[in-house]
CSV table of C-alpha atoms in Angstrom, one decimal:
chain,number,residue,atom,x,y,z
A,1,UNK,CA,-48.9,-21.9,-22.5
A,2,UNK,CA,-46.9,-24.7,-24.0
A,3,UNK,CA,-42.8,-25.4,-23.2
A,4,UNK,CA,-40.9,-27.7,-26.2
A,5,UNK,CA,-37.6,-28.3,-24.6
A,6,UNK,CA,-37.7,-31.7,-26.8
A,7,UNK,CA,-37.7,-29.9,-30.1
A,8,UNK,CA,-34.6,-28.2,-29.7
A,9,UNK,CA,-32.9,-30.5,-27.9
A,10,UNK,CA,-30.6,-31.4,-31.1
A,11,UNK,CA,-29.4,-27.9,-30.8
A,12,UNK,CA,-28.5,-27.5,-27.6
A,13,UNK,CA,-24.9,-28.6,-28.4
A,14,UNK,CA,-24.9,-25.8,-30.5
A,15,UNK,CA,-26.2,-23.4,-28.1
A,16,UNK,CA,-23.1,-24.9,-25.7
A,17,UNK,CA,-20.7,-24.4,-27.9
A,18,UNK,CA,-21.0,-20.7,-27.0
A,19,UNK,CA,-19.8,-20.9,-23.3
A,20,UNK,CA,-16.1,-21.0,-24.5
A,21,UNK,CA,-16.4,-17.6,-26.3
A,22,UNK,CA,-18.6,-16.3,-23.5
A,23,UNK,CA,-16.1,-17.1,-21.0
A,24,UNK,CA,-12.9,-17.0,-22.9
A,25,UNK,CA,-14.2,-13.1,-23.7
A,26,UNK,CA,-14.8,-12.6,-20.4
A,27,UNK,CA,-11.2,-13.7,-19.2
A,28,UNK,CA,-9.2,-11.2,-21.6
A,29,UNK,CA,-11.7,-8.5,-20.9
A,30,UNK,CA,-11.1,-9.3,-17.1
A,31,UNK,CA,-7.2,-9.6,-17.4
A,32,UNK,CA,-6.9,-6.4,-19.4
A,33,UNK,CA,-9.2,-4.7,-17.9
A,34,UNK,CA,-8.3,-4.8,-14.3
A,35,UNK,CA,-4.0,-3.8,-15.9
A,36,UNK,CA,-5.6,-0.9,-17.5
A,37,UNK,CA,-7.9,-0.1,-14.9
A,38,UNK,CA,-4.7,-0.5,-12.2
A,39,UNK,CA,-2.7,1.8,-13.8
A,40,UNK,CA,-5.5,4.3,-14.6
A,41,UNK,CA,-5.9,4.1,-10.6
A,42,UNK,CA,-2.4,4.7,-10.5
A,43,UNK,CA,-2.5,8.0,-12.6
A,44,UNK,CA,-5.2,9.1,-10.6
A,45,UNK,CA,-3.3,8.5,-7.1
A,46,UNK,CA,0.2,10.5,-9.1
A,47,UNK,CA,1.3,13.5,-8.9
A,48,UNK,CA,1.3,14.1,-12.4
A,49,UNK,CA,-1.2,16.4,-13.1
A,50,UNK,CA,-1.8,15.6,-17.1
A,51,UNK,CA,-1.6,11.3,-16.2
A,52,UNK,CA,-4.4,12.2,-13.6
A,53,UNK,CA,-6.2,15.1,-16.1
A,54,UNK,CA,-6.0,11.8,-18.3
A,55,UNK,CA,-7.5,10.1,-16.0
A,56,UNK,CA,-10.2,11.5,-15.4
A,57,UNK,CA,-11.5,12.6,-18.7
A,58,UNK,CA,-11.0,8.9,-19.5
A,59,UNK,CA,-13.3,7.9,-17.1
A,60,UNK,CA,-15.6,10.5,-17.6
A,61,UNK,CA,-16.2,9.7,-20.8
A,62,UNK,CA,-16.4,5.5,-20.6
A,63,UNK,CA,-18.8,5.9,-17.9
A,64,UNK,CA,-20.3,8.2,-19.7
A,65,UNK,CA,-21.5,6.6,-23.0
A,66,UNK,CA,-23.6,3.6,-22.6
A,67,UNK,CA,-21.2,0.4,-23.9
A,68,UNK,CA,-23.2,-0.2,-27.1
A,69,UNK,CA,-22.5,2.9,-28.2
A,70,UNK,CA,-18.6,2.1,-27.5
A,71,UNK,CA,-19.0,-1.4,-29.1
A,72,UNK,CA,-20.1,-0.2,-32.1
A,73,UNK,CA,-18.0,2.8,-32.1
A,74,UNK,CA,-14.8,0.8,-32.2
A,75,UNK,CA,-16.6,-2.1,-34.2
A,76,UNK,CA,-16.9,0.1,-37.6
A,77,UNK,CA,-15.0,3.1,-37.0
A,78,UNK,CA,-11.8,1.0,-36.8
A,79,UNK,CA,-11.0,0.1,-40.4
A,80,UNK,CA,-12.5,3.6,-41.4
A,81,UNK,CA,-9.9,5.0,-39.3
A,82,UNK,CA,-6.7,2.9,-39.6
A,83,UNK,CA,-7.8,0.3,-42.3
A,84,UNK,CA,-7.5,-2.9,-40.0
A,85,UNK,CA,-10.1,-5.2,-40.0
A,86,UNK,CA,-10.5,-5.5,-36.7
A,87,UNK,CA,-12.7,-9.3,-35.8
A,88,UNK,CA,-15.7,-8.9,-33.9
A,89,UNK,CA,-13.9,-10.7,-31.1
A,90,UNK,CA,-11.2,-8.6,-31.0
A,91,UNK,CA,-13.8,-5.2,-31.0
A,92,UNK,CA,-15.7,-6.5,-27.9
A,93,UNK,CA,-12.4,-7.9,-25.8
A,94,UNK,CA,-11.1,-4.5,-26.8
A,95,UNK,CA,-14.1,-2.0,-25.6
A,96,UNK,CA,-14.6,-4.2,-22.8
A,97,UNK,CA,-11.1,-3.7,-21.3
A,98,UNK,CA,-10.9,-0.4,-22.0
A,99,UNK,CA,-15.1,0.7,-20.7
A,100,UNK,CA,-14.0,-2.0,-17.6
A,101,UNK,CA,-10.9,-0.5,-16.9
A,102,UNK,CA,-12.5,2.9,-16.3
A,103,UNK,CA,-15.2,1.8,-13.5
A,104,UNK,CA,-12.4,-1.3,-12.3
A,105,UNK,CA,-10.2,1.6,-11.6
A,106,UNK,CA,-12.3,4.2,-9.0
A,107,UNK,CA,-12.5,0.7,-7.1
A,108,UNK,CA,-8.5,-0.1,-7.0
A,109,UNK,CA,-8.6,3.8,-6.2
A,110,UNK,CA,-10.6,3.0,-3.2
A,111,UNK,CA,-8.9,0.0,-2.4
A,112,UNK,CA,-5.0,1.5,-2.6
A,113,UNK,CA,-6.5,5.1,-0.7
A,114,UNK,CA,-8.2,2.9,1.8
A,115,UNK,CA,-4.9,1.1,2.5
A,116,UNK,CA,-3.9,2.5,5.6
A,117,UNK,CA,-1.1,5.3,5.3
A,118,UNK,CA,2.0,3.7,7.2
A,119,UNK,CA,2.3,0.8,5.1
A,120,UNK,CA,3.5,3.0,2.9
A,121,UNK,CA,5.3,4.8,5.6
A,122,UNK,CA,7.1,1.9,6.4
A,123,UNK,CA,8.3,1.0,3.6
A,124,UNK,CA,9.4,4.2,2.5
A,125,UNK,CA,11.1,4.4,5.6
A,126,UNK,CA,13.0,0.5,4.2
A,127,UNK,CA,14.7,2.7,1.5
A,128,UNK,CA,11.6,0.8,-0.4
A,129,UNK,CA,11.1,2.8,-4.3
A,130,UNK,CA,7.7,4.0,-5.1
A,131,UNK,CA,7.5,1.0,-7.5
A,132,UNK,CA,8.0,-2.0,-5.7
A,133,UNK,CA,6.2,-0.4,-2.7
A,134,UNK,CA,3.0,0.0,-5.4
A,135,UNK,CA,3.5,-3.6,-6.0
A,136,UNK,CA,4.3,-5.9,-3.0
A,137,UNK,CA,3.1,-3.7,-0.2
A,138,UNK,CA,0.1,-1.9,-1.3
A,139,UNK,CA,-1.4,-3.4,-4.4
A,140,UNK,CA,-1.8,-7.0,-2.4
A,141,UNK,CA,-3.8,-5.0,0.2
A,142,UNK,CA,-6.1,-2.9,-1.8
A,143,UNK,CA,-7.0,-5.9,-4.4
A,144,UNK,CA,-7.8,-8.1,-1.1
A,145,UNK,CA,-9.8,-5.1,0.0
A,146,UNK,CA,-11.6,-5.2,-2.6
A,147,UNK,CA,-11.4,-8.8,-3.9
A,148,UNK,CA,-16.3,-8.4,-3.9
A,149,UNK,CA,-16.3,-5.2,-6.1
A,150,UNK,CA,-13.8,-6.9,-8.6
A,151,UNK,CA,-15.9,-10.8,-8.9
A,152,UNK,CA,-18.7,-7.8,-8.9
A,153,UNK,CA,-17.0,-5.8,-12.2
A,154,UNK,CA,-16.3,-9.8,-14.4
A,155,UNK,CA,-20.1,-11.4,-13.7
A,156,UNK,CA,-21.0,-7.8,-14.9
A,157,UNK,CA,-18.9,-8.1,-18.0
A,158,UNK,CA,-19.6,-12.0,-18.2
A,159,UNK,CA,-23.6,-10.5,-18.8
A,160,UNK,CA,-22.8,-7.8,-21.1
A,161,UNK,CA,-20.7,-10.2,-23.5
A,162,UNK,CA,-24.2,-11.0,-24.7
A,163,UNK,CA,-23.9,-7.4,-26.1
A,164,UNK,CA,-21.2,-8.6,-28.7
A,165,UNK,CA,-24.0,-10.2,-30.3
A,166,UNK,CA,-24.9,-7.7,-32.1
A,167,UNK,CA,-22.0,-7.1,-34.0
A,168,UNK,CA,-22.2,-10.4,-34.8
A,169,UNK,CA,-20.4,-13.2,-32.7
A,170,UNK,CA,-21.9,-16.3,-31.9
A,171,UNK,CA,-21.8,-16.4,-27.9
A,172,UNK,CA,-24.2,-17.9,-26.1
A,173,UNK,CA,-26.9,-15.6,-27.1
A,174,UNK,CA,-26.3,-15.3,-30.8
A,175,UNK,CA,-26.1,-19.5,-30.9
A,176,UNK,CA,-29.5,-19.9,-29.2
A,177,UNK,CA,-31.1,-16.5,-31.0
A,178,UNK,CA,-30.2,-18.3,-34.6
A,179,UNK,CA,-32.2,-21.7,-33.1
A,180,UNK,CA,-34.7,-19.8,-32.5
A,181,UNK,CA,-35.0,-18.2,-36.2
A,182,UNK,CA,-34.6,-22.5,-37.6
A,183,UNK,CA,-37.3,-23.3,-35.6
A,184,UNK,CA,-39.1,-21.0,-34.8
A,185,UNK,CA,-39.4,-21.1,-31.3
A,186,UNK,CA,-37.9,-18.5,-29.3
A,187,UNK,CA,-38.7,-18.6,-25.7
A,188,UNK,CA,-37.2,-22.3,-25.4
A,189,UNK,CA,-33.9,-21.3,-26.6
A,190,UNK,CA,-33.9,-18.1,-24.7
A,191,UNK,CA,-34.4,-19.3,-21.5
A,192,UNK,CA,-31.3,-21.9,-22.0
A,193,UNK,CA,-29.6,-18.9,-23.1
A,194,UNK,CA,-30.4,-17.8,-19.7
A,195,UNK,CA,-30.1,-21.0,-17.4
A,196,UNK,CA,-26.6,-21.4,-18.7
A,197,UNK,CA,-25.2,-17.5,-17.6
A,198,UNK,CA,-26.9,-18.3,-14.5
A,199,UNK,CA,-24.9,-21.3,-13.7
A,200,UNK,CA,-21.7,-19.4,-15.0
A,201,UNK,CA,-22.1,-16.9,-13.0
A,202,UNK,CA,-23.2,-19.6,-9.7
A,203,UNK,CA,-19.2,-20.1,-10.5
A,204,UNK,CA,-17.8,-17.4,-10.5
A,205,UNK,CA,-19.5,-16.6,-7.7
A,206,UNK,CA,-18.8,-19.8,-5.3
A,207,UNK,CA,-14.9,-18.7,-6.8
A,208,UNK,CA,-14.8,-15.5,-5.8
A,209,UNK,CA,-16.0,-16.9,-2.5
A,210,UNK,CA,-13.5,-19.0,-2.4
A,211,UNK,CA,-10.1,-17.0,-3.2
A,212,UNK,CA,-11.6,-14.1,-0.2
A,213,UNK,CA,-11.5,-17.2,2.3
A,214,UNK,CA,-8.1,-18.5,0.8
A,215,UNK,CA,-7.0,-14.7,1.4
A,216,UNK,CA,-8.9,-14.0,4.6
A,217,UNK,CA,-7.0,-17.1,6.0
A,218,UNK,CA,-3.6,-15.6,5.0
A,219,UNK,CA,-3.3,-12.4,6.9
B,1,UNK,CA,28.2,17.1,-0.6
B,2,UNK,CA,29.7,14.8,2.0
B,3,UNK,CA,31.6,17.6,4.6
B,4,UNK,CA,34.3,16.0,6.7
B,5,UNK,CA,33.3,19.2,9.6
B,6,UNK,CA,32.9,16.3,12.1
B,7,UNK,CA,33.1,12.6,11.4
B,8,UNK,CA,31.8,12.3,15.1
B,9,UNK,CA,27.8,13.8,14.0
B,10,UNK,CA,25.5,11.3,12.4
B,11,UNK,CA,22.2,13.9,12.0
B,12,UNK,CA,22.4,17.7,11.9
B,13,UNK,CA,19.5,19.4,11.5
B,14,UNK,CA,20.1,23.5,11.0
B,15,UNK,CA,16.5,25.6,12.1
B,16,UNK,CA,14.2,23.4,10.9
B,17,UNK,CA,10.7,24.9,10.4
B,18,UNK,CA,7.5,22.5,9.3
B,19,UNK,CA,4.5,23.9,8.4
B,20,UNK,CA,1.2,21.7,7.5
B,21,UNK,CA,-1.1,24.8,5.4
B,22,UNK,CA,-1.2,27.5,7.6
B,23,UNK,CA,-0.3,25.9,10.7
B,24,UNK,CA,3.6,26.0,12.0
B,25,UNK,CA,4.6,23.1,14.0
B,26,UNK,CA,8.4,23.0,14.3
B,27,UNK,CA,10.0,26.8,14.5
B,28,UNK,CA,13.1,26.9,13.7
B,29,UNK,CA,15.2,23.9,15.4
B,30,UNK,CA,18.4,22.8,15.6
B,31,UNK,CA,20.4,20.3,16.8
B,32,UNK,CA,22.8,17.4,16.7
B,33,UNK,CA,23.6,13.5,17.2
B,34,UNK,CA,26.7,12.2,17.2
B,35,UNK,CA,27.2,8.6,16.5
B,36,UNK,CA,26.4,6.1,19.0
B,37,UNK,CA,24.3,8.6,20.9
B,38,UNK,CA,21.3,7.6,22.0
B,39,UNK,CA,18.8,11.4,22.6
B,40,UNK,CA,15.2,10.9,23.5
B,41,UNK,CA,12.9,13.8,22.3
B,42,UNK,CA,10.1,14.1,25.3
B,43,UNK,CA,7.6,17.1,25.0
B,44,UNK,CA,4.1,17.7,25.3
B,45,UNK,CA,1.7,16.2,22.9
B,46,UNK,CA,1.4,18.5,20.0
B,47,UNK,CA,5.2,19.9,20.5
B,48,UNK,CA,6.3,18.8,17.2
B,49,UNK,CA,8.1,15.8,18.7
B,50,UNK,CA,6.9,12.9,15.8
B,51,UNK,CA,7.0,16.1,13.3
B,52,UNK,CA,10.6,16.4,13.8
B,53,UNK,CA,11.5,12.8,13.8
B,54,UNK,CA,10.1,12.3,11.0
B,55,UNK,CA,11.8,14.8,9.4
B,56,UNK,CA,15.0,12.8,9.6
B,57,UNK,CA,14.2,11.0,6.9
B,58,UNK,CA,11.9,12.5,5.1
B,59,UNK,CA,8.9,11.2,5.9
B,60,UNK,CA,7.7,14.7,6.2
B,61,UNK,CA,9.8,17.1,3.7
B,62,UNK,CA,10.6,20.2,6.0
B,63,UNK,CA,10.1,23.9,5.0
B,64,UNK,CA,13.2,25.3,5.3
B,65,UNK,CA,16.2,24.7,7.0
B,66,UNK,CA,18.5,21.4,6.6
B,67,UNK,CA,19.2,18.0,7.5
B,68,UNK,CA,22.6,16.6,7.4
B,69,UNK,CA,23.1,12.7,7.7
B,70,UNK,CA,26.7,12.1,7.7
B,71,UNK,CA,27.3,14.9,6.1
B,72,UNK,CA,25.0,15.3,3.2
B,73,UNK,CA,22.3,17.8,2.7
B,74,UNK,CA,19.1,15.4,2.8
B,75,UNK,CA,16.8,18.2,2.0
B,76,UNK,CA,18.2,18.9,-1.3
B,77,UNK,CA,16.3,18.4,-4.2
B,78,UNK,CA,18.9,16.0,-5.8
B,79,UNK,CA,19.2,13.6,-2.7
B,80,UNK,CA,18.5,10.3,-3.5
B,81,UNK,CA,16.9,9.7,-0.4
B,82,UNK,CA,15.6,6.0,-0.8
B,83,UNK,CA,19.6,5.3,-0.5
B,84,UNK,CA,19.7,7.3,2.5
B,85,UNK,CA,16.5,5.6,3.9
B,86,UNK,CA,18.4,2.3,3.6
B,87,UNK,CA,20.5,3.9,6.8
B,88,UNK,CA,17.5,5.3,9.2
B,89,UNK,CA,15.2,2.0,10.4
B,90,UNK,CA,12.2,3.8,12.0
B,91,UNK,CA,9.6,2.0,14.3
B,92,UNK,CA,6.8,3.4,14.5
B,93,UNK,CA,4.0,3.6,16.8
B,94,UNK,CA,1.3,1.1,15.6
B,95,UNK,CA,4.3,-0.7,14.0
B,96,UNK,CA,2.9,-1.1,9.9
B,97,UNK,CA,4.2,-4.3,9.8
B,98,UNK,CA,3.1,-5.4,6.2
B,99,UNK,CA,0.0,-8.1,6.8
B,100,UNK,CA,0.1,-10.3,3.6
B,101,UNK,CA,3.7,-11.0,4.6
B,102,UNK,CA,4.6,-13.5,7.6
B,103,UNK,CA,7.0,-12.5,10.4
B,104,UNK,CA,9.9,-14.0,8.7
B,105,UNK,CA,8.9,-12.8,5.1
B,106,UNK,CA,8.6,-8.9,6.7
B,107,UNK,CA,11.8,-9.0,8.1
B,108,UNK,CA,13.1,-10.8,4.7
B,109,UNK,CA,11.5,-8.1,2.5
B,110,UNK,CA,13.6,-4.7,1.9
B,111,UNK,CA,16.8,-6.3,2.0
B,112,UNK,CA,15.7,-8.7,-0.8
B,113,UNK,CA,14.1,-5.8,-3.1
B,114,UNK,CA,16.0,-3.2,-1.9
B,115,UNK,CA,19.7,-4.5,-1.3
B,116,UNK,CA,19.5,-7.3,-3.8
B,117,UNK,CA,20.5,-10.1,-1.0
B,118,UNK,CA,20.2,-13.9,-2.3
B,119,UNK,CA,17.2,-15.6,-0.3
B,120,UNK,CA,19.3,-17.5,1.6
B,121,UNK,CA,21.6,-14.9,3.2
B,122,UNK,CA,17.9,-12.2,3.8
B,123,UNK,CA,16.9,-15.4,5.5
B,124,UNK,CA,19.9,-16.3,7.9
B,125,UNK,CA,19.7,-12.9,8.8
B,126,UNK,CA,15.7,-12.3,9.6
B,127,UNK,CA,16.2,-15.3,11.7
B,128,UNK,CA,19.6,-14.2,13.3
B,129,UNK,CA,17.5,-11.4,14.1
B,130,UNK,CA,14.3,-12.6,15.4
B,131,UNK,CA,16.5,-15.1,17.6
B,132,UNK,CA,18.3,-10.9,18.5
B,133,UNK,CA,14.0,-10.1,19.4
B,134,UNK,CA,13.2,-13.2,21.0
B,135,UNK,CA,10.9,-14.3,18.5
B,136,UNK,CA,12.0,-17.0,15.8
B,137,UNK,CA,9.5,-20.1,17.2
B,138,UNK,CA,7.2,-16.8,15.3
B,139,UNK,CA,9.1,-16.8,11.7
B,140,UNK,CA,6.2,-18.0,10.1
B,141,UNK,CA,3.4,-16.7,11.5
B,142,UNK,CA,1.2,-13.8,10.3
B,143,UNK,CA,1.2,-10.8,12.1
B,144,UNK,CA,-2.6,-10.4,13.1
B,145,UNK,CA,-2.1,-13.3,15.1
B,146,UNK,CA,1.4,-11.6,17.1
B,147,UNK,CA,0.5,-9.7,20.6
B,148,UNK,CA,1.0,-5.5,20.6
B,149,UNK,CA,5.1,-6.3,21.8
B,150,UNK,CA,5.6,-8.8,19.4
B,151,UNK,CA,4.6,-6.8,15.9
B,152,UNK,CA,6.7,-3.9,17.5
B,153,UNK,CA,9.3,-6.6,18.4
B,154,UNK,CA,8.8,-7.6,14.6
B,155,UNK,CA,8.8,-4.1,13.6
B,156,UNK,CA,12.7,-3.7,15.4
B,157,UNK,CA,13.7,-6.6,14.0
B,158,UNK,CA,12.4,-5.2,9.9
B,159,UNK,CA,14.3,-2.2,10.3
B,160,UNK,CA,17.3,-3.9,11.9
B,161,UNK,CA,18.0,-5.8,8.6
B,162,UNK,CA,18.4,-2.9,6.7
B,163,UNK,CA,21.6,-2.6,8.3
B,164,UNK,CA,20.9,1.2,9.3
B,165,UNK,CA,23.2,3.4,11.4
B,166,UNK,CA,20.6,5.3,12.6
B,167,UNK,CA,17.2,4.4,14.8
B,168,UNK,CA,14.1,6.3,14.9
B,169,UNK,CA,11.4,5.3,17.1
B,170,UNK,CA,8.2,7.2,17.0
B,171,UNK,CA,6.8,6.4,19.9
B,172,UNK,CA,7.6,2.8,19.8
B,173,UNK,CA,5.5,1.4,23.2
B,174,UNK,CA,2.4,4.4,23.1
B,175,UNK,CA,0.2,1.3,21.2
B,176,UNK,CA,1.4,-1.4,23.5
B,177,UNK,CA,-0.6,-2.7,26.3
B,178,UNK,CA,1.0,-1.3,29.6
B,179,UNK,CA,2.3,-5.0,30.2
B,180,UNK,CA,3.9,-5.5,26.4
B,181,UNK,CA,6.0,-2.5,27.5
B,182,UNK,CA,8.7,-4.1,29.3
B,183,UNK,CA,9.1,-6.2,26.2
B,184,UNK,CA,9.7,-3.5,23.9
B,185,UNK,CA,12.0,-1.3,26.3
B,186,UNK,CA,14.1,-4.6,26.6
B,187,UNK,CA,15.5,-5.2,22.3
B,188,UNK,CA,15.5,-1.4,22.5
B,189,UNK,CA,17.8,-0.6,25.2
B,190,UNK,CA,20.2,-3.7,24.1
B,191,UNK,CA,20.2,-2.1,21.0
B,192,UNK,CA,21.6,1.3,22.4
B,193,UNK,CA,24.2,-0.5,24.9
B,194,UNK,CA,25.3,-1.7,21.1
B,195,UNK,CA,26.1,1.5,20.4
B,196,UNK,CA,23.7,2.2,18.1
B,197,UNK,CA,22.3,5.7,17.5
B,198,UNK,CA,19.0,6.4,18.0
B,199,UNK,CA,16.1,8.9,18.9
B,200,UNK,CA,13.1,8.1,20.3
B,201,UNK,CA,9.9,9.4,20.3
B,202,UNK,CA,8.9,8.7,24.0
B,203,UNK,CA,6.3,9.1,27.0
B,204,UNK,CA,8.4,7.0,28.9
B,205,UNK,CA,9.5,8.5,31.5
B,206,UNK,CA,12.3,6.0,33.0
B,207,UNK,CA,13.3,4.8,30.4
B,208,UNK,CA,14.5,8.0,29.3
B,209,UNK,CA,16.0,8.7,32.2
B,210,UNK,CA,18.0,5.7,31.7
B,211,UNK,CA,19.2,4.8,28.5
B,212,UNK,CA,19.4,8.1,26.7
B,213,UNK,CA,22.5,9.8,26.5
B,214,UNK,CA,20.4,13.4,26.6
B,215,UNK,CA,16.7,14.2,26.7
B,216,UNK,CA,15.3,17.0,23.8
B,217,UNK,CA,12.4,18.3,25.1
B,218,UNK,CA,10.1,20.3,23.3
B,219,UNK,CA,7.6,22.9,23.3
B,220,UNK,CA,5.6,24.4,21.0
B,221,UNK,CA,7.8,24.4,17.9
B,222,UNK,CA,11.3,25.0,19.3
B,223,UNK,CA,13.8,23.1,21.6
B,224,UNK,CA,13.0,24.5,24.5
B,225,UNK,CA,15.8,21.8,26.6
B,226,UNK,CA,18.7,20.1,25.6
B,227,UNK,CA,20.3,18.9,29.1
B,228,UNK,CA,21.7,15.0,30.4
B,229,UNK,CA,19.0,13.0,31.7
B,230,UNK,CA,20.3,14.0,35.5
B,231,UNK,CA,19.9,17.3,34.5
B,232,UNK,CA,17.0,17.5,32.5
B,233,UNK,CA,14.9,15.4,35.4
B,234,UNK,CA,16.2,16.5,38.6
B,235,UNK,CA,16.8,20.8,37.8
B,236,UNK,CA,14.8,21.3,35.0
B,237,UNK,CA,15.4,24.5,34.0
B,238,UNK,CA,12.5,26.0,32.0
B,239,UNK,CA,8.9,26.3,33.1
B,240,UNK,CA,7.5,24.6,30.4
B,241,UNK,CA,9.6,21.0,31.6
B,242,UNK,CA,9.0,22.3,35.0
B,243,UNK,CA,5.3,21.5,34.0
B,244,UNK,CA,5.1,19.4,32.4
B,245,UNK,CA,7.4,16.6,34.9
B,246,UNK,CA,5.3,17.3,36.7
B,247,UNK,CA,2.4,15.5,35.9
B,248,UNK,CA,4.1,12.8,34.4
B,249,UNK,CA,5.6,12.2,37.2
C-alpha cells in the first residue's frame, strides 16, 4: 500500500472549505431540531388528545423511515408539489430538523418526566402559569439531565450531514470525492475527510463536557 | 361568586370527597378555617390529611364537594385557579426549591414573573424575607448547599414572597433531621403570631398543642374530631384519636 498525500496537498484547502458548510448545517439542524423536538415533547405530555396523537404518529413516521429517503423526498418532491425550488442546503436543514425533532422529542419527554413532580407543584402553588412553569422551572432541569443525549444527537447530525452530498451539497465529503475523481486517488482524500470529521466531533464532545460541568456547578 | 355570608372565614370546605381511581381517600369532609386561625391537621398515615390539604389549592382536584376560599368556590371550572393560588402559599415536606436558581432567585422568581414586581422591589422584599427566616447570608447560594432546615426556611420565604393570606404546610418537618426541626417550627410559630391563617399537616404533637388554635383529627378519610388542642390532647373523644395519641406520646 502506498499512500501519497503529497498529490492532494494542493487540494486540501478546497476540502477544508467544506467545514463551514458542514458546521452551519449541523448548527442549524441542531437548533431547529431542538426547538421542534421541544414543541413535540410538550405535545406528547399535554392532555390534548389530537396533539398527543399527532406527535406520536409524527415520531413514528420519522423514526420508521430512513433519513436518506426523507431527504430525497423533500428535495425532489417539494418543487413538484409546491413549485418552490428548494435549494439542497434548505432541503437538508429542513429534513434533518424534522428528523432530529422526532428523536429529540422522545429524549426531552423523558427529561421532563424525570424532573421531580414536586417542582411543578411548587411552581403551581406560587400561582405560576403552565407556560412559565415549563419554560423557567421544568425545561432547564430537564435539559440539564439530557445534555449528554443532546450532545450525542448533535454529533449524529454532524455525521449524518454527509448524506447531503447525495443531493449535491459541496460539504466536506463531497469535496473530497471531487478531489478523488479529479486525481484518480480515493483513499487519501476520503481519509482527510474522515480526519476532519473526527476532529470536529472531538471538539463538540469537549464542548459538551465543558457545558455539562458548568451546569453541574450551578446547583 | 363571592358570598358575603361570613367575612371571617378564610376557607370553607363542604362535603369534600376525593377518589384516586377506585380508592376513596376523602369521604365527605366539611369544615371552616377562620381568618388568622392556625389549624393543625393530624391523623394516622393514609387518613387523607395531605390530600385534604392539597385540595385547598387544587393540587388535587376534589371528586365531589366544594371549597370556598374567601367566599369563592374554587371547584368551579370557571375559576382562575392561578389567581387563587397566588393567595395561598404552600410548603412541602420535601421543600421543592428550584435547584437551578440561587436562594435569592428562588424567593424573587414568582413575584417577578407572576406579580410583575420590578427586580429591585422583588430583591428588597426577598432580602427582607430571607432576613426574617434568618438566611440573608445564604442569598447567593444554590439550594444544594443548604441543610434541610435551611431549605425549608427558604421554601417558607419563597411562599411568603407572594404575600399570601393563607399558608398550607404539608408535613413541613417530616423530612428533617431532628436537630433541624426546631428552626423551622420557630419560623412557623413567628408566622402564626403575626396573624397568618395556617393549615398544617403535622406529626409534631408538641407544636400542634402549643401553636394551633384548633386540631382536626382525620381518620380513614373522615373528620373524626374537631377540637381545641387542650380538649383534644387531654380528653380525646373518639377511640381512634385515643389510640393514636397513645402511640404518639
